[in-house]
C-alpha cells in the first residue's frame, strides 16, 4: 500500500512537471513540442525493448498504428490548448476523457454501463460547464481543443482495450512515440523555432517526465491497492492548479474551482464504482 501511494505521488509530480514545462514553452508550436516529447521518451523505450529482446514491431500492427495516431492527435491538441487556457484548467478538463471512452466502449465494444455511472458522468459534465462559465480566462478555442483532445484520448483507451495483453505495454508506447516523431517532426517544419541554449534540454525533459510519470502510474495500478490509490491520480490537477497560480499568475473564481472539483468527483466515483464491480465479479 505504501509503495503504491509513493508511486502514484511520484507519477503526479512527474506529470505536473511536464505540464508546467509545457506552459513555459508555449512560444513553441504544438507539433514541435510533440516532437521533443516523443524524442525524450524514445530514449527510454527503445533501449528497454532491445535489452529485454522484445519485438519492436509487435503483433497487432494495425491497432498499434491506430493507437499511435489517435494518441498523437490527442497529445497535440492538448499541447496547443495550454496556450489558450490556465494550465490547471487544461489538465482538469482533459481528464474527462473517461466519459468519451465509456461512450465509445458501449457502441464499439458492446460494454455495459450501469445507470449510476452515467450519473457520475453528468456530475463531471456539470463541472465542465461551471469551470468554463465562471472563469473568463478559459477561451472558447482552448476549451474546444482540450475537449477534442479528451475525445481522442477516449479513443485511445478503447484501442488499448482492444489490443489487450497480446502486445507488451512498452511496445504500445514505443509505437505512439515513433508516430509522434513522424507527425510532430513533419508538421514542425512549417513553423520551426530553433531552441536556444538550455531550451534543447528543457524540451527533451518533456519526454523524461512523461515517461516516468506513466511508468510510476502503471506500477501503482499494478499493485493490489488500486482501489485505494486511484484517487491520488488526480493529485496532479491540484498540484498543477497551485503551480499555475504561483508561477503563471492564473486565477480561478470559486465557482470555477467548484466545477473542477465536480469533474474530479464524478471521475473518481466512476473509477471507484467500476473497480468495485470488477472485485464483486471475481467473487
mmCIF file of C-alpha atoms in Angstrom:
data_model
loop_
_atom_site.group_PDB
_atom_site.id
_atom_site.type_symbol
_atom_site.label_atom_id
_atom_site.label_comp_id
_atom_site.label_asym_id
_atom_site.label_seq_id
_atom_site.Cartn_x
_atom_site.Cartn_y
_atom_site.Cartn_z
ATOM 1 C CA UNK A 1 0.000 0.000 0.000
ATOM 2 C CA UNK A 2 2.759 2.455 0.935
ATOM 3 C CA UNK A 3 4.680 1.690 -2.242
ATOM 4 C CA UNK A 4 1.528 2.206 -4.331
ATOM 5 C CA UNK A 5 0.979 5.617 -2.694
ATOM 6 C CA UNK A 6 4.600 6.620 -3.282
ATOM 7 C CA UNK A 7 4.425 5.503 -6.915
ATOM 8 C CA UNK A 8 1.226 7.451 -7.557
ATOM 9 C CA UNK A 9 2.547 10.605 -5.908
ATOM 10 C CA UNK A 10 5.805 10.400 -7.894
ATOM 11 C CA UNK A 11 3.717 9.972 -11.047
ATOM 12 C CA UNK A 12 1.625 13.040 -10.180
ATOM 13 C CA UNK A 13 4.776 15.128 -9.579
ATOM 14 C CA UNK A 14 6.290 13.989 -12.905
ATOM 15 C CA UNK A 15 3.156 14.820 -14.882
ATOM 16 C CA UNK A 16 2.854 18.164 -13.099
ATOM 17 C CA UNK A 17 6.463 18.993 -14.015
ATOM 18 C CA UNK A 18 5.687 18.153 -17.633
ATOM 19 C CA UNK A 19 2.573 20.372 -17.598
ATOM 20 C CA UNK A 20 4.480 23.318 -16.116
ATOM 21 C CA UNK A 21 7.292 22.943 -18.638
ATOM 22 C CA UNK A 22 4.729 22.826 -21.453
ATOM 23 C CA UNK A 23 3.177 26.080 -20.235
ATOM 24 C CA UNK A 24 6.585 27.754 -20.015
ATOM 25 C CA UNK A 25 7.373 26.633 -23.582
ATOM 26 C CA UNK A 26 4.103 27.731 -25.169
ATOM 27 C CA UNK A 27 6.046 30.006 -27.529
ATOM 28 C CA UNK A 28 6.950 26.829 -29.416
ATOM 29 C CA UNK A 29 4.391 25.310 -31.780
ATOM 30 C CA UNK A 30 2.343 22.292 -30.730
ATOM 31 C CA UNK A 31 3.982 19.960 -33.303
ATOM 32 C CA UNK A 32 7.465 20.952 -32.122
ATOM 33 C CA UNK A 33 6.509 20.195 -28.512
ATOM 34 C CA UNK A 34 5.103 16.841 -29.630
ATOM 35 C CA UNK A 35 8.353 16.073 -31.449
ATOM 36 C CA UNK A 36 10.581 16.704 -28.420
ATOM 37 C CA UNK A 37 8.153 14.979 -26.042
ATOM 38 C CA UNK A 38 8.403 11.859 -28.194
ATOM 39 C CA UNK A 39 12.172 12.013 -28.704
ATOM 40 C CA UNK A 40 12.727 12.245 -24.959
ATOM 41 C CA UNK A 41 10.633 9.116 -24.329
ATOM 42 C CA UNK A 42 12.172 7.088 -27.165
ATOM 43 C CA UNK A 43 15.482 7.428 -25.330
ATOM 44 C CA UNK A 44 13.975 5.035 -22.744
ATOM 45 C CA UNK A 45 11.555 2.839 -24.709
ATOM 46 C CA UNK A 46 13.847 1.616 -27.491
ATOM 47 C CA UNK A 47 16.736 0.543 -25.207
ATOM 48 C CA UNK A 48 14.195 -1.195 -22.952
ATOM 49 C CA UNK A 49 12.800 -3.237 -25.845
ATOM 50 C CA UNK A 50 16.278 -4.114 -27.168
ATOM 51 C CA UNK A 51 17.601 -5.078 -23.733
ATOM 52 C CA UNK A 52 14.648 -7.374 -22.980
ATOM 53 C CA UNK A 53 14.627 -8.710 -26.568
ATOM 54 C CA UNK A 54 11.000 -7.702 -27.105
ATOM 55 C CA UNK A 55 9.958 -7.467 -30.804
ATOM 56 C CA UNK A 56 9.819 -3.737 -31.548
ATOM 57 C CA UNK A 57 7.129 -4.054 -34.228
ATOM 58 C CA UNK A 58 4.722 -6.013 -32.039
ATOM 59 C CA UNK A 59 1.950 -8.335 -33.169
ATOM 60 C CA UNK A 60 -1.174 -6.266 -33.852
ATOM 61 C CA UNK A 61 0.406 -3.675 -36.125
ATOM 62 C CA UNK A 62 -2.848 -2.186 -37.393
ATOM 63 C CA UNK A 63 -4.191 -1.488 -33.918
ATOM 64 C CA UNK A 64 -0.787 -0.254 -32.727
ATOM 65 C CA UNK A 65 -0.613 2.252 -35.582
ATOM 66 C CA UNK A 66 -4.210 3.367 -34.933
ATOM 67 C CA UNK A 67 -3.378 3.857 -31.249
ATOM 68 C CA UNK A 68 -0.334 5.900 -32.223
ATOM 69 C CA UNK A 69 -2.255 8.277 -34.492
ATOM 70 C CA UNK A 70 -5.125 8.697 -32.014
ATOM 71 C CA UNK A 71 -2.577 9.331 -29.258
ATOM 72 C CA UNK A 72 -0.542 11.909 -31.152
ATOM 73 C CA UNK A 73 -3.747 13.746 -32.150
ATOM 74 C CA UNK A 74 -4.876 13.871 -28.515
ATOM 75 C CA UNK A 75 -1.450 14.971 -27.300
ATOM 76 C CA UNK A 76 -1.047 17.632 -29.982
ATOM 77 C CA UNK A 77 -4.461 19.164 -29.290
ATOM 78 C CA UNK A 78 -3.732 19.226 -25.560
ATOM 79 C CA UNK A 79 -0.335 20.872 -26.050
ATOM 80 C CA UNK A 80 -1.893 23.612 -28.191
ATOM 81 C CA UNK A 81 -4.790 24.122 -25.754
ATOM 82 C CA UNK A 82 -2.356 25.019 -22.961
ATOM 83 C CA UNK A 83 -1.521 28.201 -24.889
ATOM 84 C CA UNK A 84 -5.142 29.323 -24.504
ATOM 85 C CA UNK A 85 -6.045 28.039 -21.031
ATOM 86 C CA UNK A 86 -4.770 28.230 -17.460
ATOM 87 C CA UNK A 87 -2.641 25.116 -17.123
ATOM 88 C CA UNK A 88 -4.696 23.741 -14.219
ATOM 89 C CA UNK A 89 -7.944 24.116 -16.173
ATOM 90 C CA UNK A 90 -6.436 22.413 -19.232
ATOM 91 C CA UNK A 91 -5.318 19.404 -17.165
ATOM 92 C CA UNK A 92 -8.613 19.044 -15.285
ATOM 93 C CA UNK A 93 -10.720 19.371 -18.460
ATOM 94 C CA UNK A 94 -8.637 16.775 -20.275
ATOM 95 C CA UNK A 95 -9.395 14.310 -17.507
ATOM 96 C CA UNK A 96 -12.994 13.946 -18.723
ATOM 97 C CA UNK A 97 -11.695 11.557 -21.391
ATOM 98 C CA UNK A 98 -13.106 8.513 -19.484
ATOM 99 C CA UNK A 99 -16.575 9.816 -20.340
ATOM 100 C CA UNK A 100 -15.844 9.583 -24.058
ATOM 101 C CA UNK A 101 -14.023 6.269 -23.556
ATOM 102 C CA UNK A 102 -17.135 4.809 -21.933
ATOM 103 C CA UNK A 103 -19.413 6.043 -24.718
ATOM 104 C CA UNK A 104 -17.131 4.558 -27.375
ATOM 105 C CA UNK A 105 -16.830 1.308 -25.431
ATOM 106 C CA UNK A 106 -20.620 0.983 -25.244
ATOM 107 C CA UNK A 107 -21.039 1.311 -29.019
ATOM 108 C CA UNK A 108 -17.811 -0.279 -30.270
ATOM 109 C CA UNK A 109 -17.006 -2.920 -27.657
ATOM 110 C CA UNK A 110 -20.601 -3.572 -26.544
ATOM 111 C CA UNK A 111 -19.681 -2.986 -22.913
ATOM 112 C CA UNK A 112 -22.438 -2.405 -20.383
ATOM 113 C CA UNK A 113 -22.609 0.667 -18.157
ATOM 114 C CA UNK A 114 -24.691 0.905 -15.003
ATOM 115 C CA UNK A 115 -27.126 3.857 -14.796
ATOM 116 C CA UNK A 116 -25.319 5.234 -11.739
ATOM 117 C CA UNK A 117 -22.136 5.622 -13.812
ATOM 118 C CA UNK A 118 -23.996 7.927 -16.198
ATOM 119 C CA UNK A 119 -24.957 9.985 -13.139
ATOM 120 C CA UNK A 120 -21.275 10.326 -12.300
ATOM 121 C CA UNK A 121 -20.599 11.490 -15.860
ATOM 122 C CA UNK A 122 -23.382 14.086 -15.596
ATOM 123 C CA UNK A 123 -21.726 15.383 -12.416
ATOM 124 C CA UNK A 124 -18.416 15.715 -14.278
ATOM 125 C CA UNK A 125 -20.126 17.435 -17.228
ATOM 126 C CA UNK A 126 -21.804 19.953 -14.915
ATOM 127 C CA UNK A 127 -18.315 20.584 -13.557
ATOM 128 C CA UNK A 128 -17.106 21.403 -17.078
ATOM 129 C CA UNK A 129 -19.926 23.930 -17.521
ATOM 130 C CA UNK A 130 -19.106 25.590 -14.196
ATOM 131 C CA UNK A 131 -15.369 25.640 -14.885
ATOM 132 C CA UNK A 132 -15.921 27.315 -18.259
ATOM 133 C CA UNK A 133 -18.831 29.577 -17.352
ATOM 134 C CA UNK A 134 -17.249 31.235 -14.338
ATOM 135 C CA UNK A 135 -13.645 31.576 -15.483
ATOM 136 C CA UNK A 136 -13.061 34.340 -18.045
ATOM 137 C CA UNK A 137 -9.522 33.017 -18.606
ATOM 138 C CA UNK A 138 -10.929 29.936 -20.343
ATOM 139 C CA UNK A 139 -11.146 30.854 -24.023
ATOM 140 C CA UNK A 140 -13.638 29.136 -26.302
ATOM 141 C CA UNK A 141 -10.955 27.890 -28.692
ATOM 142 C CA UNK A 142 -8.901 26.444 -25.872
ATOM 143 C CA UNK A 143 -11.966 24.671 -24.482
ATOM 144 C CA UNK A 144 -12.763 23.136 -27.879
ATOM 145 C CA UNK A 145 -9.173 21.981 -28.328
ATOM 146 C CA UNK A 146 -8.928 20.331 -24.900
ATOM 147 C CA UNK A 147 -12.335 18.646 -25.299
ATOM 148 C CA UNK A 148 -11.286 17.274 -28.692
ATOM 149 C CA UNK A 149 -8.098 16.068 -27.018
ATOM 150 C CA UNK A 150 -10.269 14.215 -24.491
ATOM 151 C CA UNK A 151 -12.322 12.647 -27.297
ATOM 152 C CA UNK A 152 -9.214 11.217 -28.971
ATOM 153 C CA UNK A 153 -7.878 10.150 -25.585
ATOM 154 C CA UNK A 154 -11.113 8.205 -25.137
ATOM 155 C CA UNK A 155 -10.486 6.537 -28.497
ATOM 156 C CA UNK A 156 -7.001 5.594 -27.271
ATOM 157 C CA UNK A 157 -8.491 3.828 -24.236
ATOM 158 C CA UNK A 158 -10.797 1.789 -26.470
ATOM 159 C CA UNK A 159 -7.977 0.779 -28.837
ATOM 160 C CA UNK A 160 -5.724 -0.244 -25.943
ATOM 161 C CA UNK A 161 -8.608 -2.302 -24.577
ATOM 162 C CA UNK A 162 -8.852 -3.977 -27.983
ATOM 163 C CA UNK A 163 -5.089 -4.644 -28.055
ATOM 164 C CA UNK A 164 -5.303 -6.326 -24.664
ATOM 165 C CA UNK A 165 -2.245 -8.219 -23.426
ATOM 166 C CA UNK A 166 -1.067 -9.580 -26.769
ATOM 167 C CA UNK A 167 1.417 -6.726 -27.150
ATOM 168 C CA UNK A 168 3.817 -5.515 -24.455
ATOM 169 C CA UNK A 169 2.867 -2.124 -22.910
ATOM 170 C CA UNK A 170 6.242 -0.611 -23.859
ATOM 171 C CA UNK A 171 5.696 -1.721 -27.475
ATOM 172 C CA UNK A 172 2.414 0.219 -27.437
ATOM 173 C CA UNK A 173 4.123 3.309 -26.019
ATOM 174 C CA UNK A 174 7.012 2.952 -28.466
ATOM 175 C CA UNK A 175 4.631 2.945 -31.457
ATOM 176 C CA UNK A 176 2.963 6.034 -30.003
ATOM 177 C CA UNK A 177 6.290 7.841 -29.653
ATOM 178 C CA UNK A 178 7.581 6.802 -33.107
ATOM 179 C CA UNK A 179 4.412 8.025 -34.807
ATOM 180 C CA UNK A 180 4.575 11.216 -32.727
ATOM 181 C CA UNK A 181 8.105 11.853 -34.014
ATOM 182 C CA UNK A 182 6.939 11.383 -37.615
ATOM 183 C CA UNK A 183 3.818 13.536 -37.284
ATOM 184 C CA UNK A 184 5.304 16.177 -34.988
ATOM 185 C CA UNK A 185 8.544 16.379 -36.965
ATOM 186 C CA UNK A 186 6.725 16.779 -40.289
ATOM 187 C CA UNK A 187 4.322 19.470 -39.068
ATOM 188 C CA UNK A 188 7.034 21.287 -37.075
ATOM 189 C CA UNK A 189 8.915 22.033 -40.321
ATOM 190 C CA UNK A 190 6.288 24.625 -41.259
ATOM 191 C CA UNK A 191 6.699 26.627 -38.030
ATOM 192 C CA UNK A 192 10.116 25.664 -36.691
ATOM 193 C CA UNK A 193 11.697 27.725 -33.946
ATOM 194 C CA UNK A 194 15.297 26.858 -33.108
ATOM 195 C CA UNK A 195 15.709 26.335 -29.350
ATOM 196 C CA UNK A 196 18.295 28.494 -27.597
ATOM 197 C CA UNK A 197 20.854 27.404 -25.020
ATOM 198 C CA UNK A 198 19.199 25.192 -22.377
ATOM 199 C CA UNK A 199 15.876 25.090 -24.224
ATOM 200 C CA UNK A 200 17.097 21.929 -26.011
ATOM 201 C CA UNK A 201 17.453 20.160 -22.681
ATOM 202 C CA UNK A 202 14.190 21.547 -21.318
ATOM 203 C CA UNK A 203 12.302 20.374 -24.400
ATOM 204 C CA UNK A 204 13.747 16.871 -24.147
ATOM 205 C CA UNK A 205 12.847 16.784 -20.442
ATOM 206 C CA UNK A 206 9.191 16.628 -21.536
ATOM 207 C CA UNK A 207 9.828 13.053 -22.620
ATOM 208 C CA UNK A 208 11.697 12.269 -19.408
ATOM 209 C CA UNK A 209 8.894 13.416 -17.109
ATOM 210 C CA UNK A 210 6.190 11.979 -19.369
ATOM 211 C CA UNK A 211 7.853 8.556 -19.474
ATOM 212 C CA UNK A 212 8.450 8.266 -15.732
ATOM 213 C CA UNK A 213 5.028 9.691 -14.918
ATOM 214 C CA UNK A 214 3.484 6.879 -16.956
ATOM 215 C CA UNK A 215 5.883 4.285 -15.543
ATOM 216 C CA UNK A 216 5.149 5.012 -11.882
ATOM 217 C CA UNK A 217 1.409 5.313 -12.506
ATOM 218 C CA UNK A 218 1.479 1.851 -14.096
ATOM 219 C CA UNK A 219 3.422 0.468 -11.130
ATOM 220 C CA UNK A 220 0.829 1.897 -8.741
ATOM 221 C CA UNK A 221 -2.067 0.409 -10.714
ATOM 222 C CA UNK A 222 -0.353 -2.968 -10.832
ATOM 223 C CA UNK A 223 -0.463 -3.194 -7.030
ATOM 224 C CA UNK A 224 -3.254 -4.862 -5.095
ATOM 225 C CA UNK A 225 -4.229 -1.481 -3.654
ATOM 226 C CA UNK A 226 -5.570 0.042 -6.893
ATOM 227 C CA UNK A 227 -8.961 0.995 -5.424
ATOM 228 C CA UNK A 228 -7.279 2.843 -2.568
ATOM 229 C CA UNK A 229 -4.762 4.845 -4.608
ATOM 230 C CA UNK A 230 -6.689 5.599 -7.805
ATOM 231 C CA UNK A 231 -7.939 8.938 -6.443
ATOM 232 C CA UNK A 232 -4.320 10.043 -5.971
ATOM 233 C CA UNK A 233 -4.030 10.122 -9.761
ATOM 234 C CA UNK A 234 -5.881 13.440 -9.604
ATOM 235 C CA UNK A 235 -3.364 14.997 -7.229
ATOM 236 C CA UNK A 236 -1.751 16.113 -10.493
ATOM 237 C CA UNK A 237 -4.661 18.506 -11.043
ATOM 238 C CA UNK A 238 -4.348 20.045 -7.568
ATOM 239 C CA UNK A 239 -0.569 20.492 -7.793
ATOM 240 C CA UNK A 240 -0.854 21.934 -11.305
ATOM 241 C CA UNK A 241 -3.550 24.381 -10.176
ATOM 242 C CA UNK A 242 -1.347 25.654 -7.365
ATOM 243 C CA UNK A 243 1.714 25.836 -9.624
ATOM 244 C CA UNK A 244 -0.285 27.761 -12.236
ATOM 245 C CA UNK A 245 -1.295 30.354 -9.660
ATOM 246 C CA UNK A 246 2.221 30.740 -8.238
ATOM 247 C CA UNK A 247 4.237 30.599 -11.463
ATOM 248 C CA UNK A 248 1.948 31.969 -14.169
ATOM 249 C CA UNK A 249 -0.474 34.176 -12.245
ATOM 250 C CA UNK A 250 -3.525 32.058 -13.105
ATOM 251 C CA UNK A 251 -6.686 32.915 -11.209
ATOM 252 C CA UNK A 252 -9.762 30.799 -10.506
ATOM 253 C CA UNK A 253 -13.162 32.147 -9.376
ATOM 254 C CA UNK A 254 -14.521 29.952 -6.583
ATOM 255 C CA UNK A 255 -17.378 28.634 -8.752
ATOM 256 C CA UNK A 256 -14.815 27.597 -11.347
ATOM 257 C CA UNK A 257 -12.961 25.677 -8.625
ATOM 258 C CA UNK A 258 -16.264 24.052 -7.653
ATOM 259 C CA UNK A 259 -16.611 22.988 -11.293
ATOM 260 C CA UNK A 260 -13.136 21.421 -11.309
ATOM 261 C CA UNK A 261 -13.941 19.643 -8.035
ATOM 262 C CA UNK A 262 -17.131 18.215 -9.587
ATOM 263 C CA UNK A 263 -15.165 16.954 -12.583
ATOM 264 C CA UNK A 264 -12.760 15.110 -10.318
ATOM 265 C CA UNK A 265 -15.560 13.843 -8.046
ATOM 266 C CA UNK A 266 -17.520 12.403 -10.964
ATOM 267 C CA UNK A 267 -14.471 10.682 -12.430
ATOM 268 C CA UNK A 268 -13.196 9.281 -9.125
ATOM 269 C CA UNK A 269 -16.644 7.886 -8.271
ATOM 270 C CA UNK A 270 -16.880 6.271 -11.701
ATOM 271 C CA UNK A 271 -13.451 4.656 -11.396
ATOM 272 C CA UNK A 272 -14.136 3.515 -7.840
ATOM 273 C CA UNK A 273 -17.510 2.032 -8.821
ATOM 274 C CA UNK A 274 -16.007 0.301 -11.858
ATOM 275 C CA UNK A 275 -13.216 -1.283 -9.782
ATOM 276 C CA UNK A 276 -15.745 -2.306 -7.142
ATOM 277 C CA UNK A 277 -17.860 -4.103 -9.766
ATOM 278 C CA UNK A 278 -14.793 -5.960 -11.020
ATOM 279 C CA UNK A 279 -13.989 -7.176 -7.487
ATOM 280 C CA UNK A 280 -17.533 -8.442 -6.931
ATOM 281 C CA UNK A 281 -17.499 -10.247 -10.287
ATOM 282 C CA UNK A 282 -14.315 -12.090 -9.295
ATOM 283 C CA UNK A 283 -16.012 -13.246 -6.132
#
